[in-house]
Structure formats: structure tokens, C-alpha cells
mmCIF file of N, CA and C in Angstrom:
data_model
loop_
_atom_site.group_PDB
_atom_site.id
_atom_site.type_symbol
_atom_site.label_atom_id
_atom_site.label_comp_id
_atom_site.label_asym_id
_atom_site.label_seq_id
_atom_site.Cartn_x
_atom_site.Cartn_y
_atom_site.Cartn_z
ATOM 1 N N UNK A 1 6.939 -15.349 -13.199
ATOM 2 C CA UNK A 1 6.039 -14.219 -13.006
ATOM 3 C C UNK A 1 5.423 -14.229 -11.602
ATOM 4 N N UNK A 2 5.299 -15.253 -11.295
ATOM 5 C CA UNK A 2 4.888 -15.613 -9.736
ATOM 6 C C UNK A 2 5.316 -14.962 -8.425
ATOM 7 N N UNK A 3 6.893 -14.851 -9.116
ATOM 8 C CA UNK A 3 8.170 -14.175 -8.138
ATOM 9 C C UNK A 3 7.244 -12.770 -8.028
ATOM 10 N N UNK A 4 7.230 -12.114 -8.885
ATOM 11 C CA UNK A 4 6.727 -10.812 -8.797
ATOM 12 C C UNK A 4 5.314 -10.731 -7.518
ATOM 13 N N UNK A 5 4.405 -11.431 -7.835
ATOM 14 C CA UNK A 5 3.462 -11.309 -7.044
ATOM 15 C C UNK A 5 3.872 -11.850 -5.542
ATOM 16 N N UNK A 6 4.644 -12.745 -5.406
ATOM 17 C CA UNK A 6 5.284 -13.199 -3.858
ATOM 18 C C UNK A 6 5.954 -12.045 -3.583
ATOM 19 N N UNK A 7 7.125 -11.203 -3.687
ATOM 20 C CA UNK A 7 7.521 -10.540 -3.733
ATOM 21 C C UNK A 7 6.504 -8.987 -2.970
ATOM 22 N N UNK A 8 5.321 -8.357 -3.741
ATOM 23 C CA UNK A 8 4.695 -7.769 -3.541
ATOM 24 C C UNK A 8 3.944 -7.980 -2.639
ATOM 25 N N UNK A 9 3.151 -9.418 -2.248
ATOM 26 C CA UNK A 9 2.553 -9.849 -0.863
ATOM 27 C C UNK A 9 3.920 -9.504 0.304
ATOM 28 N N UNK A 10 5.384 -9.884 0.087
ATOM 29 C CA UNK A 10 5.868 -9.506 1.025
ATOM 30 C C UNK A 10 5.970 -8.346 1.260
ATOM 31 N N UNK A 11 5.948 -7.456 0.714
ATOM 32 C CA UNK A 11 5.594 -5.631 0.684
ATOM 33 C C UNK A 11 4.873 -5.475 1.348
ATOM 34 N N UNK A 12 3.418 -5.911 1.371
ATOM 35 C CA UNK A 12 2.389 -5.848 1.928
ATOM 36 C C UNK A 12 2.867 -6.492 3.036
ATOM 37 N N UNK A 13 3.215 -7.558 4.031
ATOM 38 C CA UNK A 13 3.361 -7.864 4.684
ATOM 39 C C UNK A 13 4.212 -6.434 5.581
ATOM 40 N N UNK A 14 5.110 -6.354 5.149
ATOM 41 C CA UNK A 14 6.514 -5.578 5.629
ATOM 42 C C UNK A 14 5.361 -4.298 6.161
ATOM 43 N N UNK A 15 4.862 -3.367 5.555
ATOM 44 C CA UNK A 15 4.142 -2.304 5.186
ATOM 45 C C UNK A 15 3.095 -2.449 6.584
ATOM 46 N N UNK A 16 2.109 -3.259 6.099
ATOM 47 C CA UNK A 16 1.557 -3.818 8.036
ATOM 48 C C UNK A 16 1.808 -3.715 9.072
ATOM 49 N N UNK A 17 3.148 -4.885 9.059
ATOM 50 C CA UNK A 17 3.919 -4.928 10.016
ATOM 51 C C UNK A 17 3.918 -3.483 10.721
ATOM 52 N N UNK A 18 5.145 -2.591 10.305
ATOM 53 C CA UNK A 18 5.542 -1.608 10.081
ATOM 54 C C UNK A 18 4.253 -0.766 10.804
ATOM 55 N N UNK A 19 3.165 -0.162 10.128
ATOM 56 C CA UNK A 19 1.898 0.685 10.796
ATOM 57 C C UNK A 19 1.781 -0.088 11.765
ATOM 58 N N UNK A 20 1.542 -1.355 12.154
ATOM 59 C CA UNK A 20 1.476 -1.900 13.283
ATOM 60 C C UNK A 20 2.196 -1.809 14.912
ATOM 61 N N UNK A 21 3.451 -1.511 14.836
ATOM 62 C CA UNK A 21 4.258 -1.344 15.423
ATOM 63 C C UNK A 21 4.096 0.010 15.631
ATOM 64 N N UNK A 22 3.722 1.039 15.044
ATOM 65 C CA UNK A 22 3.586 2.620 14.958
ATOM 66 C C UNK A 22 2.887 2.741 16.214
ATOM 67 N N UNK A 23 1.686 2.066 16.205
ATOM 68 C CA UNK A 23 0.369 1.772 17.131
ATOM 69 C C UNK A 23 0.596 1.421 18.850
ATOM 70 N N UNK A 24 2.147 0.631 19.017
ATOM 71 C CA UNK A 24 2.377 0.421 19.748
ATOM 72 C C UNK A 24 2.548 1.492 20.507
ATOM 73 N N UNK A 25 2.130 1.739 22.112
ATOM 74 C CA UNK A 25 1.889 2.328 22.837
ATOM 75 C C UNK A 25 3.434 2.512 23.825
ATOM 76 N N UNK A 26 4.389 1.430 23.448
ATOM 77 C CA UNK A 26 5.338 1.548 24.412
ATOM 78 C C UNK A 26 6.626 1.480 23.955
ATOM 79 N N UNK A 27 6.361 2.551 22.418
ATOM 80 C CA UNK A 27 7.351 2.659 21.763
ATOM 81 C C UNK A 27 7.742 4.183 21.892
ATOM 82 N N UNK A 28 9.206 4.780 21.994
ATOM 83 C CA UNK A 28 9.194 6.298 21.655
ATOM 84 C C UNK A 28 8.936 6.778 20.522
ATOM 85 N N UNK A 29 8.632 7.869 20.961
ATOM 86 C CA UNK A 29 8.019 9.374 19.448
ATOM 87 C C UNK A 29 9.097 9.067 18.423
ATOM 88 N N UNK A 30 10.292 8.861 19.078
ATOM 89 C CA UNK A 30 11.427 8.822 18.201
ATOM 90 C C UNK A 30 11.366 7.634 17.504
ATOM 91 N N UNK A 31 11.183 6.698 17.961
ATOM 92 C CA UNK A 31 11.281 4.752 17.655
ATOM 93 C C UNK A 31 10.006 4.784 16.385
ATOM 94 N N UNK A 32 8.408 5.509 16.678
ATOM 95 C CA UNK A 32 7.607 5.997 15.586
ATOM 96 C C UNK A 32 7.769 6.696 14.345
ATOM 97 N N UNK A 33 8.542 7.777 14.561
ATOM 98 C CA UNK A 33 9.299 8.229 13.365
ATOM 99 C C UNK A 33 9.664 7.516 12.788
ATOM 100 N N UNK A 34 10.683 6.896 13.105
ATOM 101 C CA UNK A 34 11.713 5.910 11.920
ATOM 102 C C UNK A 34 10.783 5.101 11.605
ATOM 103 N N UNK A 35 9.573 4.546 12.144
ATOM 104 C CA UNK A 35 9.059 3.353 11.551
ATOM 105 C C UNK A 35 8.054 3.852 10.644
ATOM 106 N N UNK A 36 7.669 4.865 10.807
ATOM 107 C CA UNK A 36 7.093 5.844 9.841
ATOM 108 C C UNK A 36 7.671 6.310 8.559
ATOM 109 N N UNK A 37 9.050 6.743 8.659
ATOM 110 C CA UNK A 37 9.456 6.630 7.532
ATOM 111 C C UNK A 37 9.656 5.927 7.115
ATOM 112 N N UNK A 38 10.103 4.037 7.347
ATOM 113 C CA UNK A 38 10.474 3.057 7.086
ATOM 114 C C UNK A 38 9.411 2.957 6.047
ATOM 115 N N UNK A 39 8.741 2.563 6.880
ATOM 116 C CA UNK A 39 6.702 2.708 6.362
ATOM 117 C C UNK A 39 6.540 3.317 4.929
ATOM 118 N N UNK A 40 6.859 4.577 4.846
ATOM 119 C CA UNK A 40 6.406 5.567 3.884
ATOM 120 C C UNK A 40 7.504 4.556 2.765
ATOM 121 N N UNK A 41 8.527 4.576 2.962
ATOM 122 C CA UNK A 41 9.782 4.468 1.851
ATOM 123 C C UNK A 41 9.480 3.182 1.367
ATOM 124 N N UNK A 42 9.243 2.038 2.154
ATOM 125 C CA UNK A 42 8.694 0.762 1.347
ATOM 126 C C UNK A 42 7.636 0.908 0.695
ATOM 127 N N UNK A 43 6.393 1.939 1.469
ATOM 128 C CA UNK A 43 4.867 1.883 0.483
ATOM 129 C C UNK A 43 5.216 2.571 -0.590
ATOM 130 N N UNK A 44 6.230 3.348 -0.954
ATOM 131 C CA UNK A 44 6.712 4.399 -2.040
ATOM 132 C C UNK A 44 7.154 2.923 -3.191
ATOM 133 N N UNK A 45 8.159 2.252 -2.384
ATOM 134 C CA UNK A 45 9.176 1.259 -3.409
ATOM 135 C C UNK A 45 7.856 0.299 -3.818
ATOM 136 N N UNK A 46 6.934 0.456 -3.091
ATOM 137 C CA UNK A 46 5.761 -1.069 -3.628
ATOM 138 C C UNK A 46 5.262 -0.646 -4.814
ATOM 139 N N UNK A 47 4.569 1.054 -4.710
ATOM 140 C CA UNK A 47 4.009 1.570 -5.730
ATOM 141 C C UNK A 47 5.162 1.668 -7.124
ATOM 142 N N UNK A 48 6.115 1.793 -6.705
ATOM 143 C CA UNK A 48 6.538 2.041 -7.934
ATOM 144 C C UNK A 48 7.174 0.739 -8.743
ATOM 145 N N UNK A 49 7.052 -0.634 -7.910
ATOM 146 C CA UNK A 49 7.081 -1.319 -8.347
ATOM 147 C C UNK A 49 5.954 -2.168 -9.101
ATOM 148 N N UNK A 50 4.767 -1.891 -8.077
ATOM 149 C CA UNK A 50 3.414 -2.198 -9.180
ATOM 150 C C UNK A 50 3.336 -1.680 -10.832
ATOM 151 N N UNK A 51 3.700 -0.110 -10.275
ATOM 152 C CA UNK A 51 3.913 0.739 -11.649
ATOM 153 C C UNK A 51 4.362 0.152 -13.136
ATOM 154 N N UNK A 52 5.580 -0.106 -12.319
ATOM 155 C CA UNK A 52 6.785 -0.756 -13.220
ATOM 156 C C UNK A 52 6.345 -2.465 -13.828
ATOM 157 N N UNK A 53 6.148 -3.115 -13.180
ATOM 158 C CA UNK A 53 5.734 -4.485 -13.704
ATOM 159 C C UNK A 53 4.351 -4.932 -13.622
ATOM 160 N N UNK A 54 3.529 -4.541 -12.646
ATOM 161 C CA UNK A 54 2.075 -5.141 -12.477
ATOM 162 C C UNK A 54 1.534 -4.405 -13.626
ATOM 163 N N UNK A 55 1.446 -3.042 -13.366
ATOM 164 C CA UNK A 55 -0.028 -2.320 -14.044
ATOM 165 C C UNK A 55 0.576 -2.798 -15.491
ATOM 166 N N UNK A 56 2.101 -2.400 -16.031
ATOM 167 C CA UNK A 56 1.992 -2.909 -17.651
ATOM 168 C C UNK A 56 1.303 -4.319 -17.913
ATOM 169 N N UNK A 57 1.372 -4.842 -17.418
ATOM 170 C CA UNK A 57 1.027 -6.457 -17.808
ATOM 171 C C UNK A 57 -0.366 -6.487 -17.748
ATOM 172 N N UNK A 58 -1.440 -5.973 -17.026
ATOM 173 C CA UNK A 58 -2.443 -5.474 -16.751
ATOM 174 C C UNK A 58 -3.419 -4.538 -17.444
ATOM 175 N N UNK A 59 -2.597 -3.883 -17.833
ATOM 176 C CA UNK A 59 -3.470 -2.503 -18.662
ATOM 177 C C UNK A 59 -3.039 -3.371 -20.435
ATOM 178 N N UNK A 60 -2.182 -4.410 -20.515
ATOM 179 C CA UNK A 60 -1.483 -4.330 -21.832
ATOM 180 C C UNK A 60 -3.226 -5.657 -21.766
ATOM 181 N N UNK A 61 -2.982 -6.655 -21.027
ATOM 182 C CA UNK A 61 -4.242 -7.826 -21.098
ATOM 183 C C UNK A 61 -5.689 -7.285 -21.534
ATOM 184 N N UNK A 62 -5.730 -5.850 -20.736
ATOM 185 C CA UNK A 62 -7.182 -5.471 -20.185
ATOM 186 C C UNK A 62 -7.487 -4.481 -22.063
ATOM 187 N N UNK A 63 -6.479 -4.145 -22.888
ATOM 188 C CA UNK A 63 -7.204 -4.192 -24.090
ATOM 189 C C UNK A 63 -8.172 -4.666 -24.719
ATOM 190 N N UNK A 64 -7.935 -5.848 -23.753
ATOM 191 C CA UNK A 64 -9.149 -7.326 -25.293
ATOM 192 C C UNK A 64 -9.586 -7.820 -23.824
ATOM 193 N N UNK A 65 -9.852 -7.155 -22.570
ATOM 194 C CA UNK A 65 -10.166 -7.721 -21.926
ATOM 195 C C UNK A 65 -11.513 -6.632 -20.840
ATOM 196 N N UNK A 66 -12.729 -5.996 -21.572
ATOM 197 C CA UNK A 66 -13.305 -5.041 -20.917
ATOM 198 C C UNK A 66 -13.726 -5.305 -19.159
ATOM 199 N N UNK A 67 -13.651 -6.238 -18.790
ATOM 200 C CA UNK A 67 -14.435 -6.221 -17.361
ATOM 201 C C UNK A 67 -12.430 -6.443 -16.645
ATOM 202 N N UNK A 68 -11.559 -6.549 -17.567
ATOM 203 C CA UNK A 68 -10.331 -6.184 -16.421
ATOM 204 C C UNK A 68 -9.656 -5.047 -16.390
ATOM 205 N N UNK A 69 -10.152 -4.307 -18.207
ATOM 206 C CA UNK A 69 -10.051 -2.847 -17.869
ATOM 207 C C UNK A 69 -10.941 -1.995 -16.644
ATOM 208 N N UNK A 70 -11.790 -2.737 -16.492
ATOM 209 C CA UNK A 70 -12.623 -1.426 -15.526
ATOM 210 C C UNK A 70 -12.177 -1.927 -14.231
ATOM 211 N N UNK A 71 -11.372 -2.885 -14.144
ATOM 212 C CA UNK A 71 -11.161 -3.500 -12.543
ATOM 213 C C UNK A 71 -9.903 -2.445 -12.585
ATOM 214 N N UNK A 72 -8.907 -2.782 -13.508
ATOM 215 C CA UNK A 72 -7.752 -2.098 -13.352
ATOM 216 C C UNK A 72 -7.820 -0.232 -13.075
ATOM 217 N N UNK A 73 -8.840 0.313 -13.844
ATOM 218 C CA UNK A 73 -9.363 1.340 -14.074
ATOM 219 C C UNK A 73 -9.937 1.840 -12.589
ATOM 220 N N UNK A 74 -10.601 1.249 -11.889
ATOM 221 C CA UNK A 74 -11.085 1.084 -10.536
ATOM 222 C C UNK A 74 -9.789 1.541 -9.339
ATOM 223 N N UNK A 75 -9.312 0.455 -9.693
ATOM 224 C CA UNK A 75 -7.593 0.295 -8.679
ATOM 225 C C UNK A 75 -7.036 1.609 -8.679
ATOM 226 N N UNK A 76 -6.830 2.022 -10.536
ATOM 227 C CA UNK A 76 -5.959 3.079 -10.575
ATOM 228 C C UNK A 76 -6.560 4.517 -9.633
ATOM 229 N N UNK A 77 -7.724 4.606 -9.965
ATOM 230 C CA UNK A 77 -8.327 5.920 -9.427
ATOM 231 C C UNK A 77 -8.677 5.326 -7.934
ATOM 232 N N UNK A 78 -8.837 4.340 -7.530
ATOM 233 C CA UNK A 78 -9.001 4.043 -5.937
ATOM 234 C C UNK A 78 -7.738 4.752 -5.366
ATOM 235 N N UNK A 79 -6.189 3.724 -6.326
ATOM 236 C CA UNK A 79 -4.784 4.179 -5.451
ATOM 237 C C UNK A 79 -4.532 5.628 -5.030
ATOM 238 N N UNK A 80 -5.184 6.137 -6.693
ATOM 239 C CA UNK A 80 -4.599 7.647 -6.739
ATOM 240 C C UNK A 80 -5.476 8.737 -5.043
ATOM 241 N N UNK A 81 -6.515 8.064 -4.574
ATOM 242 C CA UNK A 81 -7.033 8.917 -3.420
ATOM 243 C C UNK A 81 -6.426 8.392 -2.358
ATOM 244 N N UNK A 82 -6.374 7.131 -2.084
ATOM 245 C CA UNK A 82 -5.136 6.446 -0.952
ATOM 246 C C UNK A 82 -3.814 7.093 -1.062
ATOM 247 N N UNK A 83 -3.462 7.380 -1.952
ATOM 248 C CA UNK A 83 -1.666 7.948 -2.437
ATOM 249 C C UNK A 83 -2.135 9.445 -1.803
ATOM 250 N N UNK A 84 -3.175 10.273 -2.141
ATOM 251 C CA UNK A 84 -2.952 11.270 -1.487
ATOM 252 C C UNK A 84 -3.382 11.341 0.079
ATOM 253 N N UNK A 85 -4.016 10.457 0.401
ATOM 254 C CA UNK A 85 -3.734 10.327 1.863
ATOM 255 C C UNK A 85 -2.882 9.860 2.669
ATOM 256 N N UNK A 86 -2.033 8.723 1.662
ATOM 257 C CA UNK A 86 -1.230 8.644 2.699
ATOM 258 C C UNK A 86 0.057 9.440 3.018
ATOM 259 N N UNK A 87 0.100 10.324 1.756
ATOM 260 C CA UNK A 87 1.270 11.381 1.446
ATOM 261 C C UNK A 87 0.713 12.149 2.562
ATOM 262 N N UNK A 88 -0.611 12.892 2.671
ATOM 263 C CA UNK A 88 -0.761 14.289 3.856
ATOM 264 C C UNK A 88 -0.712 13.279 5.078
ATOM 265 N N UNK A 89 -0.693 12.230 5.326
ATOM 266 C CA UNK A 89 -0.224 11.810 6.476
ATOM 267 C C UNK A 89 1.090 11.976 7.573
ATOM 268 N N UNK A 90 2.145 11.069 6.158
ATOM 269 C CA UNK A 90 3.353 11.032 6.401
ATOM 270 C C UNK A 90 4.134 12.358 6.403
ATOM 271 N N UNK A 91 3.644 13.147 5.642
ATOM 272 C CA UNK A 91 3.705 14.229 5.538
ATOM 273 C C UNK A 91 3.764 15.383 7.238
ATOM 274 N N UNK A 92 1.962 14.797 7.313
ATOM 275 C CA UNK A 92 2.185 15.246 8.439
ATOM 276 C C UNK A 92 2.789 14.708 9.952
ATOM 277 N N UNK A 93 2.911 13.360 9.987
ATOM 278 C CA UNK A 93 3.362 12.665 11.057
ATOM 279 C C UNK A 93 4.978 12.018 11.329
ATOM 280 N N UNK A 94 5.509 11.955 9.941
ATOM 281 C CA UNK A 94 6.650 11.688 9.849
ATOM 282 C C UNK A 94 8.087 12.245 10.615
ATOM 283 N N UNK A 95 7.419 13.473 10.373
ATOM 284 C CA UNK A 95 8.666 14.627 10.963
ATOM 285 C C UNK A 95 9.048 14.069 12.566
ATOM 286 N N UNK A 96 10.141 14.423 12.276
ATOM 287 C CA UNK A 96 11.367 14.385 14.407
ATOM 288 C C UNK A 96 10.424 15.049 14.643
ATOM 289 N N UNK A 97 9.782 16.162 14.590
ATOM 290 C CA UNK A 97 9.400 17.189 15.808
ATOM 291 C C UNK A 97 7.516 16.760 16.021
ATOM 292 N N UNK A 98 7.218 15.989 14.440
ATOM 293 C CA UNK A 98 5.559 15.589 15.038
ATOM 294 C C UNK A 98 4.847 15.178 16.070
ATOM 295 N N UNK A 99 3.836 15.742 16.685
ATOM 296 C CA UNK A 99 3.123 15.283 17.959
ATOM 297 C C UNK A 99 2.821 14.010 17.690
ATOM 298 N N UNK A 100 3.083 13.023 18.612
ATOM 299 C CA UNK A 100 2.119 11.799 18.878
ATOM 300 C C UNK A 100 0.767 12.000 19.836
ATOM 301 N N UNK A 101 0.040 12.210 19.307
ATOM 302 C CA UNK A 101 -1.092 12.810 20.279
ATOM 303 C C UNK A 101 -2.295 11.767 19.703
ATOM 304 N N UNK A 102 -3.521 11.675 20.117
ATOM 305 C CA UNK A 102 -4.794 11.491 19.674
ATOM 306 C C UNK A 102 -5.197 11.454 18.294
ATOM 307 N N UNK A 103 -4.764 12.783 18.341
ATOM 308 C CA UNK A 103 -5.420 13.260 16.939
ATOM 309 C C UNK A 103 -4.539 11.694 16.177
ATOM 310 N N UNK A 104 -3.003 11.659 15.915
ATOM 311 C CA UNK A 104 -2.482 10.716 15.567
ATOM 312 C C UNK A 104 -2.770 9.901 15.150
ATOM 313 N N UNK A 105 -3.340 9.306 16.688
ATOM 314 C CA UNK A 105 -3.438 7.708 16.884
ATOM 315 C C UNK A 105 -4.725 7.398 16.081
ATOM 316 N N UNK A 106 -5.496 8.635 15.812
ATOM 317 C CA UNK A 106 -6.737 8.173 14.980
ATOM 318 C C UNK A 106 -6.817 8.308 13.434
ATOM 319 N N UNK A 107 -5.528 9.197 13.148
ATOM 320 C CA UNK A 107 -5.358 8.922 11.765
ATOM 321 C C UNK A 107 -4.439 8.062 11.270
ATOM 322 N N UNK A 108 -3.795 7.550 12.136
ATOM 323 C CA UNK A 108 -2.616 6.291 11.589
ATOM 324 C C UNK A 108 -4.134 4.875 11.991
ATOM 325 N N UNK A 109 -4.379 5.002 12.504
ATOM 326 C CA UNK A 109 -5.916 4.056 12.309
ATOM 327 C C UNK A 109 -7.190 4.155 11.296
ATOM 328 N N UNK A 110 -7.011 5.371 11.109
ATOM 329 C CA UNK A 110 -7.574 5.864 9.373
ATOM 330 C C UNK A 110 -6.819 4.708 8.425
ATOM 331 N N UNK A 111 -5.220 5.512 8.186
ATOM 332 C CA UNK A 111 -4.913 5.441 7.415
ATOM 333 C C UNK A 111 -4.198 3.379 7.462
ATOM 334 N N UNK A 112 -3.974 2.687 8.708
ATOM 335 C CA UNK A 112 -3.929 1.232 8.642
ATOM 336 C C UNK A 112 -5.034 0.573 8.151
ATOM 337 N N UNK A 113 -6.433 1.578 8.492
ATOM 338 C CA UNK A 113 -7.721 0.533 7.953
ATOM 339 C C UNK A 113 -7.834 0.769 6.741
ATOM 340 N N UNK A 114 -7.310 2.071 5.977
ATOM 341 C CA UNK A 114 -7.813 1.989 4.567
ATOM 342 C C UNK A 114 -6.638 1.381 3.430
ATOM 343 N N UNK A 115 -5.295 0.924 3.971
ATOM 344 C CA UNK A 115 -4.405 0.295 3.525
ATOM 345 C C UNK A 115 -4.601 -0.812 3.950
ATOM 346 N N UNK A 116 -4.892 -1.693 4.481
ATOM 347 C CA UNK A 116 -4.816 -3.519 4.500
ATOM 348 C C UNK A 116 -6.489 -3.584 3.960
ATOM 349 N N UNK A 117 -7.435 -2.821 3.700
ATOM 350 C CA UNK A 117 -8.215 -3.369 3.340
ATOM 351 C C UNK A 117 -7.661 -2.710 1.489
ATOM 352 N N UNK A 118 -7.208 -2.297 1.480
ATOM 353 C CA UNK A 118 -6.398 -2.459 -0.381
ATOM 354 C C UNK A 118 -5.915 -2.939 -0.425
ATOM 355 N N UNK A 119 -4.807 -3.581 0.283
ATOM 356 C CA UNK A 119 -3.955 -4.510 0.232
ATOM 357 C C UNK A 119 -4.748 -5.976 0.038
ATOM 358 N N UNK A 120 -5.390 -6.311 0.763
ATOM 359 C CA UNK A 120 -6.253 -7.697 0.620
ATOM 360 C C UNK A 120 -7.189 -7.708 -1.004
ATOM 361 N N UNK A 121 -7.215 -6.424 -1.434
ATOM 362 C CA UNK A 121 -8.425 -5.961 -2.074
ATOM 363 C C UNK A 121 -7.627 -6.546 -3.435
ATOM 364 N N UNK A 122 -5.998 -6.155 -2.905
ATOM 365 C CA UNK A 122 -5.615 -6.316 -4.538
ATOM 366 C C UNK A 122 -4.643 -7.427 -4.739
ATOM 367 N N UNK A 123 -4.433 -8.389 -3.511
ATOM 368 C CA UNK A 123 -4.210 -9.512 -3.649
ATOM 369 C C UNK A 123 -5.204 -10.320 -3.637
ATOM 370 N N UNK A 124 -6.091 -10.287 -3.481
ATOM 371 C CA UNK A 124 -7.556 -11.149 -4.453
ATOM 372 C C UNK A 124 -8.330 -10.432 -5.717
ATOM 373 N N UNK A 125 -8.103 -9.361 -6.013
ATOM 374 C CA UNK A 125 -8.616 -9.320 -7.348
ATOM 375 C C UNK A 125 -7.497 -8.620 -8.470
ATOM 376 N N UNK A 126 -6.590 -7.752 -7.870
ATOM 377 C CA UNK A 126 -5.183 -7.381 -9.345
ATOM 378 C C UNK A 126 -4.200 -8.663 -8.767
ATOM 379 N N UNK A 127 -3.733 -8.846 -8.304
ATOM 380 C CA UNK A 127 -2.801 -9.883 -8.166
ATOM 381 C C UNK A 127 -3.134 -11.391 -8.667
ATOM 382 N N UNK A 128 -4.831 -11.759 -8.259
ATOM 383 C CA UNK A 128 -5.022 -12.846 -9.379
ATOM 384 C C UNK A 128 -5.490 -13.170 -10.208
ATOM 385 N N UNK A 129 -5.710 -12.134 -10.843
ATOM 386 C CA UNK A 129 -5.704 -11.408 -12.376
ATOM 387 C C UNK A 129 -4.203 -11.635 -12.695
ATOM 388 N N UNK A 130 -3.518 -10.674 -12.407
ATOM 389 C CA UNK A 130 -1.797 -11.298 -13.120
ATOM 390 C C UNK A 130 -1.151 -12.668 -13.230
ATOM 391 N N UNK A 131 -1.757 -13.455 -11.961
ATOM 392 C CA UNK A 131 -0.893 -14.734 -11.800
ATOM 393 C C UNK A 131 -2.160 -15.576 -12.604
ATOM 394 N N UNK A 132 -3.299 -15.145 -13.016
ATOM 395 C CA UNK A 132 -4.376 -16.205 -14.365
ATOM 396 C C UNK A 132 -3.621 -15.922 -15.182
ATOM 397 N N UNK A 133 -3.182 -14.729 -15.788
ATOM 398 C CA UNK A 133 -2.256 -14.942 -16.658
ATOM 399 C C UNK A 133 -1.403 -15.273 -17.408
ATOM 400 N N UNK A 134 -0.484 -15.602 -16.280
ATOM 401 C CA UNK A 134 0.729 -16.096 -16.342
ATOM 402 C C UNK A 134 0.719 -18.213 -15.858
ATOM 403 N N UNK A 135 -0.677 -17.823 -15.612
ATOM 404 C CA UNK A 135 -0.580 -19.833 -15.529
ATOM 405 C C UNK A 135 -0.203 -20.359 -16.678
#
């Protein structure tokens, strides 16, 4: 079960990375794109892998378990406002023809600060919640 949560820290890793490199200043519009979509398509495969194996194991514990239902409960409605930001993002920045401008550079800095601080958020409190579990 462990695999699963290593696995997902490397997501998170990859996902970082990835916005990180976006940021870089001495990369082309074009070289941003792709890493943008790269970006989008792994944070897509993470979520739907949480979906798929984390949250069941999670929501199935948090029955007989009230203070990990409301953590899990928390997460879910936190993700669901992150998911729509980062969709009108990619949305809007993804495209061949999107400006790299200012405006940009301050919402891909929006949107890096409000993803690694979930990311940390939920490898110290949903991630070790699953792996108490599974000890």
C-alpha cells in the first residue's frame, strides 16, 4: 500500500518540477506550452488516481472514523476549488497561440503557490492517514 503513496509523492514531485520550469525566463513560449500541457496531463493522471485508490480507502475508514471524515471532507471541497482553477488556467495558458506576458507570470505563481502548498498539505495529513492504515 506504501507503493501507492511513493508513487503519488512522485506525481507531486514531477508536477513541481514541471510549473517550475514554466517560470523559467529563458525558455520559449513554445518550450512553456508543452510543459504546460505536460503539467496539466500528469495533474489530471494524479487526480484520477487519488480518485481511484486514495479517496476509496479513505472515505471507506472515515465511516467509523468522524475527525477523518471531516479531514477527507475538507480535501474533497478544498480540491474541487483548486480543480477549477487550475482548469481556467490551463485552459487559458496552455494554448500554441497563448500570451506569455505578466499577466501569466502572475497567475502560474498563483496557481504554483496554491498547488505545492496542497501538495505538502496532503502528504502530511491524507497521505498519512492512508499509510496509519495500512501499517
Amino acid at each position: 500500500m506504501a507503493r501507492l503513496i511513493d508513487e503519488l509523492k512522485r506525481d507531486h514531485v514531477a508536477i513541481e518540477d514541471m510549473l517550475n520550469r514554466v517560470k523559467d525566463t529563458s525558455i520559449t513560449n513554445k518550450e512553456a506550452h508543452k510543459l504546460l500541457l505536460a503539467a496539466q496531463s500528469t495533474l489530471l493522471a494524479h487526480l484520477r488516481k487519488e480518485d481511484a485508490q486514495l479517496y476509496p480507502v479513505l472515505n471507506k475508514a472515515a465511516q467509523a472514523d468522524q475527525a477523518l471524515k471531516r479531514t477527507v471532507d475538507f480535501y474533497a471541497k478544498d480540491m474541487d476549488e483548486i480543480s477549477g482553477n487550475a482548469v481556467a488556467f490551463f485552459k487559458k495558458y496552455a494554448a500554441d497561440d497563448a500570451v506569455i506576458d505578466i499577466e501569466f507570470a502572475k497567475a502560474l505563481g498563483r496557481l504554483f503557490a496554491t498547488i505545492s502548498r496542497r501538495l505538502r498539505s496532503e502528504e502530511n495529513t491524507l497521505y498519512a492517514a492512508y499509510e496509519k492504515l495500512h501499517d
